Coordinates of C-alpha atoms (C1' of nucleotides) in Angstrom, one line a residue:
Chain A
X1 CA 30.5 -26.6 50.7
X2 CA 33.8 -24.7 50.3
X3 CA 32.1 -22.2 47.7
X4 CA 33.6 -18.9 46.5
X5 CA 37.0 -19.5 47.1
X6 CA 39.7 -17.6 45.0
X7 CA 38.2 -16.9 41.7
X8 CA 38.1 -12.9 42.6
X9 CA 38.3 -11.7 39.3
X10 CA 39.3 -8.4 39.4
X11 CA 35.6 -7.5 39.8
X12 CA 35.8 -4.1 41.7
X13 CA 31.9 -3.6 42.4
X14 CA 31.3 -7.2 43.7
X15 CA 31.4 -6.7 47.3
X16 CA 30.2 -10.2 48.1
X17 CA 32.7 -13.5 48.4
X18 CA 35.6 -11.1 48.0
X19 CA 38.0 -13.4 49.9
X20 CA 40.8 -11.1 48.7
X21 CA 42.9 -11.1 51.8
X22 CA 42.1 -7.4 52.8
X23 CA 45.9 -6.5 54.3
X24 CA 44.9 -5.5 57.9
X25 CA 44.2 -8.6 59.4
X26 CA 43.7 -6.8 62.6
X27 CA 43.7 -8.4 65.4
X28 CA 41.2 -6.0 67.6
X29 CA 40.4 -6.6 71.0
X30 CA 42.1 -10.0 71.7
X31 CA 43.3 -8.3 75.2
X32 CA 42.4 -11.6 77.1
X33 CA 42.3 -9.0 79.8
X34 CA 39.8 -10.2 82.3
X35 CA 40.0 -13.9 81.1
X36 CA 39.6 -15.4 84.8
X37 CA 36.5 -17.2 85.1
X38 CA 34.9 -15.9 88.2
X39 CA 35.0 -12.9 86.3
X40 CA 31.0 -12.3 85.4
X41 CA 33.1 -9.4 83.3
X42 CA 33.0 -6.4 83.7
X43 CA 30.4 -3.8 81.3
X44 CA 30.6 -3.9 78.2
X45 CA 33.9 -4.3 77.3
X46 CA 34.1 -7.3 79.4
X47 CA 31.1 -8.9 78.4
X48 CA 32.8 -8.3 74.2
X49 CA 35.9 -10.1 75.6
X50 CA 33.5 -13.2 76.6
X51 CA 31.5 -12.7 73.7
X52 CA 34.6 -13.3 71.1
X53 CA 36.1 -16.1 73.8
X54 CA 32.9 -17.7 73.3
X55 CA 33.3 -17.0 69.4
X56 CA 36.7 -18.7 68.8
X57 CA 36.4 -21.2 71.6
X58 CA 33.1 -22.6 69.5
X59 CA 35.4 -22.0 66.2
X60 CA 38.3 -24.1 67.2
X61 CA 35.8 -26.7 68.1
X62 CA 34.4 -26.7 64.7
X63 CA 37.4 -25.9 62.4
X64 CA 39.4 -28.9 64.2
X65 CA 36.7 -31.3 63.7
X66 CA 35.5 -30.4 59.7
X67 CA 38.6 -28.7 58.4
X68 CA 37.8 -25.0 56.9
X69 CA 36.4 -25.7 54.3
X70 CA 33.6 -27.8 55.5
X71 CA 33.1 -25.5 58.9
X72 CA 29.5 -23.4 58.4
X73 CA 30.0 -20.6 60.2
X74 CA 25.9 -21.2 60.9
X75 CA 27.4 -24.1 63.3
X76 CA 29.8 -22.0 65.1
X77 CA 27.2 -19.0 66.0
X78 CA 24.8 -21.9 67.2
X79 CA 27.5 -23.4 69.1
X80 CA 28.9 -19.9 70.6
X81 CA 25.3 -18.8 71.5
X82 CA 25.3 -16.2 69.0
X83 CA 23.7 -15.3 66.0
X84 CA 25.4 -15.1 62.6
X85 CA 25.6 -11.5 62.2
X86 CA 27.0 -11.0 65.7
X87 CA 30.4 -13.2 64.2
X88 CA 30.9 -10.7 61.4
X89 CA 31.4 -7.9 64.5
X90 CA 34.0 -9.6 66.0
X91 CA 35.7 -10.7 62.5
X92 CA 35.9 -9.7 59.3
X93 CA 35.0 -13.0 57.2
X94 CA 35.4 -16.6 58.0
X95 CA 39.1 -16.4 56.5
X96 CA 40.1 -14.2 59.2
X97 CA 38.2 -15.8 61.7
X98 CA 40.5 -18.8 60.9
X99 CA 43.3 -17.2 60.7
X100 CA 43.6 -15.2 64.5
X101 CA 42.2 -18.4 65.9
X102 CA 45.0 -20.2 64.8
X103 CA 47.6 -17.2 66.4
X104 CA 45.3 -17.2 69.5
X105 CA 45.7 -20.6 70.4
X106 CA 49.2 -20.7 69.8
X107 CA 49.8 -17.8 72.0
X108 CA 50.6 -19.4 75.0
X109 CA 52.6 -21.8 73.3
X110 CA 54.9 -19.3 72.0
X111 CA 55.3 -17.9 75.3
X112 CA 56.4 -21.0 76.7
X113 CA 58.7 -21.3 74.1
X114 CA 60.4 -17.9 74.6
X115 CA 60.2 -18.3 78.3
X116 CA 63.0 -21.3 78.4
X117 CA 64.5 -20.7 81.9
X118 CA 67.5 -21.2 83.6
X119 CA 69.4 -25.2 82.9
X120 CA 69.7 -25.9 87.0
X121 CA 70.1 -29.9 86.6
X122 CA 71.5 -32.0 83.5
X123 CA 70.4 -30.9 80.2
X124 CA 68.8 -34.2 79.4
X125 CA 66.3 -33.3 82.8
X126 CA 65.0 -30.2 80.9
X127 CA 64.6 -32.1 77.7
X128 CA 62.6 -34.5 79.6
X129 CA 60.8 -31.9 81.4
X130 CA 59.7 -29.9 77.9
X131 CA 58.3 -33.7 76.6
X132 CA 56.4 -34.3 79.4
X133 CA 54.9 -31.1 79.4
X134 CA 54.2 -31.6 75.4
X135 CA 53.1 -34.5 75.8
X136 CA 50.6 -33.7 78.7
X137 CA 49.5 -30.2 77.7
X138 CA 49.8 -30.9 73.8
X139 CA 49.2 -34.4 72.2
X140 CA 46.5 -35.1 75.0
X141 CA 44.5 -31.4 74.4
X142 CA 43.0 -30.0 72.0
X143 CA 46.3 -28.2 71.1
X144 CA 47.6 -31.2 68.9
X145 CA 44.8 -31.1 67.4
X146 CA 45.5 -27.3 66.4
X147 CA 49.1 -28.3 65.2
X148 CA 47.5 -30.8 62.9
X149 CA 45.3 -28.2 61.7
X150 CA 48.3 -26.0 60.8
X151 CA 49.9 -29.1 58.8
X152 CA 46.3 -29.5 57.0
X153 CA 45.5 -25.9 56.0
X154 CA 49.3 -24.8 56.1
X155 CA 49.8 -25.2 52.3
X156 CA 46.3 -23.4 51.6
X157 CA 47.4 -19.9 53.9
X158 CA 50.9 -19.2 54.0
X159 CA 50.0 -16.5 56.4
X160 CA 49.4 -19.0 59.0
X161 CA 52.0 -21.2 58.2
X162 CA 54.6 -18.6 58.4
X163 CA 53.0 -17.3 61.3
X164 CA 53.9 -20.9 62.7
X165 CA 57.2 -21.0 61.5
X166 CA 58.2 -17.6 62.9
X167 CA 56.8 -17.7 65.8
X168 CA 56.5 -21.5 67.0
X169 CA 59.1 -23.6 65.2
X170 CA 61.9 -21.2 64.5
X171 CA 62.0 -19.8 68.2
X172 CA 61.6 -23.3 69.2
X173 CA 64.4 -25.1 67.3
X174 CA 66.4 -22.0 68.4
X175 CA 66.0 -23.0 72.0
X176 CA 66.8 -26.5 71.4
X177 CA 69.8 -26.0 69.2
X178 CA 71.3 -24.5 72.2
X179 CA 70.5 -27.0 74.8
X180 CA 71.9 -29.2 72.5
X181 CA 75.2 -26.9 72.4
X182 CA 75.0 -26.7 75.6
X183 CA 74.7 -30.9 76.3
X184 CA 77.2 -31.2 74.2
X185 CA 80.0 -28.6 75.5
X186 CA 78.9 -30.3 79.0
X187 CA 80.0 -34.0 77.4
X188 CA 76.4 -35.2 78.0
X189 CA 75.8 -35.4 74.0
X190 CA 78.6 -37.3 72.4
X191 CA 76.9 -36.1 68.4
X192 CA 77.7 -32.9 67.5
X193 CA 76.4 -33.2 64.4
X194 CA 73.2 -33.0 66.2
X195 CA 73.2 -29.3 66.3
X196 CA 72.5 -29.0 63.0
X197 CA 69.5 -30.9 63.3
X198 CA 67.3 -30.0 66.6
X199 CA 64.8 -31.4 64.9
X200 CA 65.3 -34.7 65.4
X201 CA 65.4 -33.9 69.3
X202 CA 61.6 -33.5 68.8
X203 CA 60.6 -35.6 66.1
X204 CA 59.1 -38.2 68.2
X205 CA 56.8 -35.6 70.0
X206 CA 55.5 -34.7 66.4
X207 CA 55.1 -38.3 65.3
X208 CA 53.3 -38.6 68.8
X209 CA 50.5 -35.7 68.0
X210 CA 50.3 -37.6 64.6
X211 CA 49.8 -40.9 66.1
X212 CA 47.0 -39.5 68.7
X213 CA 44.9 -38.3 65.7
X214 CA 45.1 -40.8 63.5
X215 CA 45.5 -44.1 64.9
X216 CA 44.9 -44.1 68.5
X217 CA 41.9 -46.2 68.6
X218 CA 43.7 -49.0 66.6
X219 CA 47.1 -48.8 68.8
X220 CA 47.3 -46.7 71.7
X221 CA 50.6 -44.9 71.7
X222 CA 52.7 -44.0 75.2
X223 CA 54.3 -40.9 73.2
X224 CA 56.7 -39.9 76.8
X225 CA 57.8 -43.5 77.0
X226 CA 58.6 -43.7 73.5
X227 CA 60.3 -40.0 74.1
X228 CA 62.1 -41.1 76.9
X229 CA 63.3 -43.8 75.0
X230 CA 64.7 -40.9 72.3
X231 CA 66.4 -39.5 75.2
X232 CA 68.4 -42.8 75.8
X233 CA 69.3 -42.5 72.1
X234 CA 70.5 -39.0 72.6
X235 CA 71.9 -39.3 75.9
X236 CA 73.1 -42.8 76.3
X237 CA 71.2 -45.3 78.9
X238 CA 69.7 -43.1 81.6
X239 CA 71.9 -43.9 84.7
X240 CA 75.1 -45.5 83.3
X241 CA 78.0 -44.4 81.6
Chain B
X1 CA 19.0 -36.1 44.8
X2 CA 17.6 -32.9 43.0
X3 CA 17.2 -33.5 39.5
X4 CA 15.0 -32.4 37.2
X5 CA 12.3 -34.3 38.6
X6 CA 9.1 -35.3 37.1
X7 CA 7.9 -32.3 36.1
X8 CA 7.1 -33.0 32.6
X9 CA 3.7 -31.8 32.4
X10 CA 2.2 -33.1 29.6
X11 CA 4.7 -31.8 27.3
X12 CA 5.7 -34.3 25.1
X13 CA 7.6 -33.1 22.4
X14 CA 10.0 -30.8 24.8
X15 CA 13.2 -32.0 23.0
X16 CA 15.2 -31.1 26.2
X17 CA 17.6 -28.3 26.9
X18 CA 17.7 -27.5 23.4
X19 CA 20.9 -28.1 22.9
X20 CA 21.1 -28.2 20.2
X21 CA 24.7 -29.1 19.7
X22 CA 26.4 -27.1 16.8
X23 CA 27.2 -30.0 14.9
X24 CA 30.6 -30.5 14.3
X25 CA 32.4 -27.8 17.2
X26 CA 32.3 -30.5 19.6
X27 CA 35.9 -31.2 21.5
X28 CA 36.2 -33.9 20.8
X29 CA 39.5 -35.5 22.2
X30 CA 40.7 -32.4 24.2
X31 CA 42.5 -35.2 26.2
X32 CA 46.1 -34.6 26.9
X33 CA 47.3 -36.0 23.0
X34 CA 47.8 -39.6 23.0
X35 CA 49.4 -40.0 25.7
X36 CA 53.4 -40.5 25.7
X37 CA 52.9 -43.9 27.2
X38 CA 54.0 -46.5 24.9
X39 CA 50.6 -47.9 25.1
X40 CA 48.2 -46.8 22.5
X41 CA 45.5 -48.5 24.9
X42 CA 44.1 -51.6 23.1
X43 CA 40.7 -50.8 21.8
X44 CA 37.6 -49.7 24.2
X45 CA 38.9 -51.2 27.4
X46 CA 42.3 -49.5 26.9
X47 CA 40.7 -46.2 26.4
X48 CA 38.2 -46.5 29.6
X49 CA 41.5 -47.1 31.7
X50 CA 43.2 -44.2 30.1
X51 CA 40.0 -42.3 31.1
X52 CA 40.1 -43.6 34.4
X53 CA 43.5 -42.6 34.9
X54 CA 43.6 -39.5 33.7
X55 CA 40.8 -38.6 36.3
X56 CA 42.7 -39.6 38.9
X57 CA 45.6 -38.0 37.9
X58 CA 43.4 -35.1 37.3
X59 CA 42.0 -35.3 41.0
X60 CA 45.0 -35.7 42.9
X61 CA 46.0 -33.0 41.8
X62 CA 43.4 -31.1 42.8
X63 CA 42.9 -33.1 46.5
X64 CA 46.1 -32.5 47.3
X65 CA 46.3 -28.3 46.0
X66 CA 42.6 -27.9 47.9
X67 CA 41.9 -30.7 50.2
X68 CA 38.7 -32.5 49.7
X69 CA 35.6 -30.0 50.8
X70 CA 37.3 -27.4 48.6
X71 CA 37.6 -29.5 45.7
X72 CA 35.2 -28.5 42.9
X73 CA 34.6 -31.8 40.2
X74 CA 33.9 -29.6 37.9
X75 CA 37.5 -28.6 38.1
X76 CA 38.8 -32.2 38.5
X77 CA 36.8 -32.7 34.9
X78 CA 38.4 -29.9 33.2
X79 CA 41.6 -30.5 34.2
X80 CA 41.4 -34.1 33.2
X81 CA 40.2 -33.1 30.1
X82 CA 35.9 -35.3 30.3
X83 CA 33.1 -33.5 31.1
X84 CA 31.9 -33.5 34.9
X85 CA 29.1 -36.6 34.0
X86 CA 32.1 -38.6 32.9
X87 CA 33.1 -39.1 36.4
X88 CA 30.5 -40.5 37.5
X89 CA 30.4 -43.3 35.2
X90 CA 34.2 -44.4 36.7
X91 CA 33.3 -42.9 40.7
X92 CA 30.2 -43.3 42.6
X93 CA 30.8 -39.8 44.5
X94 CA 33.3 -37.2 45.1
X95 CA 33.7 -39.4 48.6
X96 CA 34.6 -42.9 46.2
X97 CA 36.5 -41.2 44.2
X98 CA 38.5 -40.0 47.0
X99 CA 39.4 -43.1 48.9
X100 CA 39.8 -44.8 45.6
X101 CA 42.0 -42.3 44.8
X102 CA 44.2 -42.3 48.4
X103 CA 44.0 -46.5 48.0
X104 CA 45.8 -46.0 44.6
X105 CA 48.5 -43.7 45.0
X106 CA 49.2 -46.1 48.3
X107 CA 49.0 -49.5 46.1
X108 CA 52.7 -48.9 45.0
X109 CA 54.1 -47.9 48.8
X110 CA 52.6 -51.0 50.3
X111 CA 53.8 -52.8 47.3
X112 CA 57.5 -52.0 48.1
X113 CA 56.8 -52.3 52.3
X114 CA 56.3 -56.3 51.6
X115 CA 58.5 -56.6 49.5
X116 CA 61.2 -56.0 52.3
X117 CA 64.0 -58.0 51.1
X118 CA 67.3 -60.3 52.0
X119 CA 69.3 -58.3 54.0
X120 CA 72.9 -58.6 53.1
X121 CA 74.8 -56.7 54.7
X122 CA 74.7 -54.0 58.2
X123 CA 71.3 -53.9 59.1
X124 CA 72.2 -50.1 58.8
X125 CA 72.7 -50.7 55.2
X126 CA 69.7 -51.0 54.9
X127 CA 67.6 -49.1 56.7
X128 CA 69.6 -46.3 54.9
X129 CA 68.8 -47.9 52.0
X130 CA 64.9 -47.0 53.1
X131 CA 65.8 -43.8 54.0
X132 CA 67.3 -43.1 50.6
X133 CA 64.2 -44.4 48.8
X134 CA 61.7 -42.2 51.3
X135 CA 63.0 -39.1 50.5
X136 CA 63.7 -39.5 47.0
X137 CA 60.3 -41.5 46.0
X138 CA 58.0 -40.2 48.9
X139 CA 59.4 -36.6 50.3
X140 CA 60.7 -35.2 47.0
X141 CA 57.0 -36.3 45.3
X142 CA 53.7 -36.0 45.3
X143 CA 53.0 -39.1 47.6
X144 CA 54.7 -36.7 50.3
X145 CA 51.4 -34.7 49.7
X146 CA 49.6 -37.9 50.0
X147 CA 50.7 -38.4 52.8
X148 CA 50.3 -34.8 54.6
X149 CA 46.4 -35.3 52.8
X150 CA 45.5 -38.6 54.8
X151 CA 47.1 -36.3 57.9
X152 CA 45.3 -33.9 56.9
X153 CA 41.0 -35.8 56.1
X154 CA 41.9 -39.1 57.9
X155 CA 39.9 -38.0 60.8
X156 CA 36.9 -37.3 58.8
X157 CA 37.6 -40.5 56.6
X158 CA 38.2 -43.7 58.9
X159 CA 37.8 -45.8 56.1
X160 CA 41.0 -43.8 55.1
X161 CA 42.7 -43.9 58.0
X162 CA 42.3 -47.2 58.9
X163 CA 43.4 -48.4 55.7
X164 CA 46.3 -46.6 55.9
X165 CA 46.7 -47.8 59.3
X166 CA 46.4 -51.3 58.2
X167 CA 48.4 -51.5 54.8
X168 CA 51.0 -49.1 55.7
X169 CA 51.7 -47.9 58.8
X170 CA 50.8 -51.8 60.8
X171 CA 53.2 -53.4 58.2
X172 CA 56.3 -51.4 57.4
X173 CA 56.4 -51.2 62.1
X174 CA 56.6 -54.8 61.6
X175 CA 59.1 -54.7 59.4
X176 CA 61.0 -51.8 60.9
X177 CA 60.6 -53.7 64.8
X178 CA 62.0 -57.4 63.0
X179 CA 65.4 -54.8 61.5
X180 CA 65.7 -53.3 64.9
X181 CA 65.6 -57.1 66.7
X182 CA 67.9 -58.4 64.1
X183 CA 70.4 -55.6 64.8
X184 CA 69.9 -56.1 68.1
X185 CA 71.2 -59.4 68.0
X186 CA 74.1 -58.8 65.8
X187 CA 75.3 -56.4 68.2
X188 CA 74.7 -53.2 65.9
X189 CA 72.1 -51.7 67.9
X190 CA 72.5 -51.4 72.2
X191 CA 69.2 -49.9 73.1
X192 CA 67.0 -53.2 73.4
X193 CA 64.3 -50.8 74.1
X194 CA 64.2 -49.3 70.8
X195 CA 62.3 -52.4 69.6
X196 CA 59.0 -51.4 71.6
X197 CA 59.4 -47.8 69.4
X198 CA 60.2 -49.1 65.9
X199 CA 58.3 -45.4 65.4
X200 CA 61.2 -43.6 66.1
X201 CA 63.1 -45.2 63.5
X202 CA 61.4 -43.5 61.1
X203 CA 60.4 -40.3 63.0
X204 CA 62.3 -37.9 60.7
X205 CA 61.3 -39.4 57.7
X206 CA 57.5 -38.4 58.9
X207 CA 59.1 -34.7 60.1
X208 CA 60.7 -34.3 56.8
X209 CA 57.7 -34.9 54.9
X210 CA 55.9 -32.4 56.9
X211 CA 58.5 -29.9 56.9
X212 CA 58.5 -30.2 53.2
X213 CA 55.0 -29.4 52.7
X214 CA 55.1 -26.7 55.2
X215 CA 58.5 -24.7 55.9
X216 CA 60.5 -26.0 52.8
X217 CA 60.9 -22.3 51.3
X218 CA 61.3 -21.0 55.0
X219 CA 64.3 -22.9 55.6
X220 CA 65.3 -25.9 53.2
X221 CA 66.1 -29.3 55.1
X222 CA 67.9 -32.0 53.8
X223 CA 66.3 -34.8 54.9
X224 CA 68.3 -37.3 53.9
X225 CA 71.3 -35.7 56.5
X226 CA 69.2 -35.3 58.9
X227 CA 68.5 -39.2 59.1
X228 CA 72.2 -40.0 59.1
X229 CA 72.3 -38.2 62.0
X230 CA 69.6 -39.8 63.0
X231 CA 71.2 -43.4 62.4
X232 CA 74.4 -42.4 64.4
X233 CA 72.6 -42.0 66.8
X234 CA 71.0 -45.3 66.7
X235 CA 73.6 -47.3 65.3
X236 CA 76.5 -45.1 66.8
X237 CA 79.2 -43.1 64.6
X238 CA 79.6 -44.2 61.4
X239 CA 82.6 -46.5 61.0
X240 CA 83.1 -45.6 64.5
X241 CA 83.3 -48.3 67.1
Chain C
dT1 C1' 32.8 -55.3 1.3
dG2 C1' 29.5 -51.7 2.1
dA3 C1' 25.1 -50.0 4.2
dC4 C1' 22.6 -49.9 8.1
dA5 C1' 21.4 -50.8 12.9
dA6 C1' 22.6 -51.2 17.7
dT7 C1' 25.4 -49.9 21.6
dG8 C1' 26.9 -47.2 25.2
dA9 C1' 30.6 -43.8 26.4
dC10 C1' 30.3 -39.2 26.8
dT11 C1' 28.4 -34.6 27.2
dG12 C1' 26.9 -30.4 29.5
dA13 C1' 22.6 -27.8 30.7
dC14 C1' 20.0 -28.1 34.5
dC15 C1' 18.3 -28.5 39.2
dA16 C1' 18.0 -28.5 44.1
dG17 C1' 20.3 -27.5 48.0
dT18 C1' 24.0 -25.0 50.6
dC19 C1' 26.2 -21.4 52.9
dA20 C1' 29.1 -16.8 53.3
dG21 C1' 28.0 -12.5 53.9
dT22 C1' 24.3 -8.5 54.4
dC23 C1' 21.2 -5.5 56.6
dA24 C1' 16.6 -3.9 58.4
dT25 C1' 14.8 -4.5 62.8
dA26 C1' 14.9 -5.5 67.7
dT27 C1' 17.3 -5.4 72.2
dT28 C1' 20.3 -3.7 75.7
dG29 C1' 23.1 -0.6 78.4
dT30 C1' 23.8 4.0 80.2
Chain D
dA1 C1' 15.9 8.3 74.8
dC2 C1' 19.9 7.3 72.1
dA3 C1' 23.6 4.8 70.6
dA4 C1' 25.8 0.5 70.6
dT5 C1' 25.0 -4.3 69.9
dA6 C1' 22.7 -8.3 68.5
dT7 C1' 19.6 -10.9 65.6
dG8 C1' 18.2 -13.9 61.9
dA9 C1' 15.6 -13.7 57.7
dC10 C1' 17.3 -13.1 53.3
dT11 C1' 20.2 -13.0 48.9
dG12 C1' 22.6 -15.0 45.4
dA13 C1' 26.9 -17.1 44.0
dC14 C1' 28.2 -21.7 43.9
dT15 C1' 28.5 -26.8 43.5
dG16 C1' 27.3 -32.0 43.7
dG17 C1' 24.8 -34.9 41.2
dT18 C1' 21.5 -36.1 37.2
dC19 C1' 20.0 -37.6 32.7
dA20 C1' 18.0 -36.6 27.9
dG21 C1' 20.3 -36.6 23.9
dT22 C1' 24.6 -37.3 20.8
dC23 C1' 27.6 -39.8 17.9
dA24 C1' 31.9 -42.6 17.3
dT25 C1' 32.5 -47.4 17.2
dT26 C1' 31.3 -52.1 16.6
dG27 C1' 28.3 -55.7 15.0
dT28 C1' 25.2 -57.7 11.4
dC29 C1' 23.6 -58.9 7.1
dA30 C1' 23.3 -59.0 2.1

DNA sequence: TGACAATGACTGACCAGTCAGTCATATTGT
DNA sequence: ACAATATGACTGACTGGTCAGTCATTGTCA
């Protein structure tokens, strides 16, 4: 597999395996508009929306399970219901196809992220609240597996993996930096050198998505005990002091 | 499979590709020079394990830039200096040659995991002692890579994953839980718990590594910082009560 | 010791199969 | 009926794997 790859010798006429990364990168009709199931869409317009669901839904489940390299696009048109050529309407190449798959599915990640609400209760509460909803909505869906596909084929397209970092990990240590501020003007963290690091407020939770992927069969892994356990760590024994 | 198959009709004489070899040209020992190792490789034996060496060295490379589908052997050949039949007389497949490979970059890392010595003085000590050693030998090196590539094609290779699983990851928890127990009974650690998650000992040692790989020229990390905080947090303030 | 034969590591052209991307034709919606 | 959409047969660049042939090295014998 893999194929053409780089290479793209300045060869102008070539119009075959060009690969170049053609700028645009467009992003046409994602409008999720009438998503909603019941839907039976809409004309036309509505039945292109479902069409290009179908397309990446069928994607994800390919590129997640082979990599992209190894993911024939022949698999993801038979698993969409489609037919090759009906892909290249809705993308450009398989590159791009990758590439707004990857920025689809984290869409409603990112606006979780940016959607951090009002602290009502102890800080350590919301922490606890954010890793039970990682833990439920991420390391046991199909979205961890999407994070690990970032890690995989980061290095090989920087556009996604700054796409990640822009979006995903930079708003989200942003957002934890300052509950930790926030803990620790309160007196609930006693480390204040753990500002500078938010990271390791969610460290587990990435070692957890690792875990699930890897080596689940040969040792399960309760990731929100093992968080909560963090937490104690963080916050001192749940309870006392 | 494929071949040249039978074919061969009749035709007897057919020398073959012609090739008829300019004589001399040849290229010969293209091979990076005589290599700076003091060795000078005993006769035929010492050469095949240069040979063998230099292909891996050669392939890693190449695994970890690419990832294994978008590996081409003819590249691994020419960068290893043998021509693309040569590796098949040291690797079965490109799929051999790739677990072999993973096995031994990990021969060296599972060598220093048993050999987990006396511990002398703070159980701290110590495990900063690890933590130096990870980020200098593992995060600032290619076996960081390694490490993000068995993240990366462990699904689609158990026999990778699981011997990952089995060398690395099984023994240096065992060793990590029997540090946390024994600082538990010296007094240095309070959270008993935190010897049912000997994981999150070494959480940001896994998120540094990744981080590396993915955001390093985003937003540097020192690693090594990080998992002091990270050890205050366990062990409580340094020099602190 | 020198000539010659045997060995097998190494080479690289070749082959068979694969798959991204194309486009002439067919189908559908209005 | 016409345009927009969809189809899938087809093209050809590309790659894993093969093996007939080469030749440096080692072994043998006079």
């Amino acid at each position: 597999m893999t194929k053409r790859t780089e290479k793209t010798t300045g060869t102008q006429p070539a119009k075959r395996r060009t690969t170049i990364r053609p700028a645009a990168a467009r992003i046409p009709k994602v409008a999720s508009a009438p998503l909603p199931e019941a839907k039976p869409a809409a004309g036309r317009a509505g039945k292109s929306a479902e069409r290009r669901a179908a397309i990446i839904e069928a994607a994800m489940d390919e590129f997640i399970a082979r990599g992209f390299a190894a993911t024939r696009l022949d698999d993801v048109a038979k698993r969409a219901g489609v037919a090759k050529g009906t892909l290249y309407l809705y993308f450009k190449d398989k590159e791009t196809m990758f590439e707004e798959l990857i920025r689809t599915a984290l869409v409603p990640l990112i606006g979780r992220l940016t959607a951090l609400p009002t602290i009502t209760g102890p800080v350590r509460d919301a922490v606890e609240g954010f890793a039970e909803t990682f833990m439920r909505e991420v390391v046991a869906t199909r979205r961890g597996d999407i994070i690990r596909l970032i890690v995989s084929e980061g290095p090989r397209f920087p556009a996604i993996a700054d796409f990640y970092f822009r979006e995903v990990v930079s708003k989200g240590l942003t957002g934890m930096k300052a509950l930790v501020q926030l803990a620790i003007t309160r007196g609930e963290i006693k480390h204040r050198e753990l500002g500078d690091f938010p990271q390791l407020v969610v460290a587990p939770a990435i070692v957890a998505v690792i875990w699930q992927s890897l080596f689940a069969r040969h040792a399960p892994l309760d990731g929100l005990a093992m968080f909560k356990v963090h937490l104690d760590l963080i916050f001192g024994e749940r309870g006392k002091t």
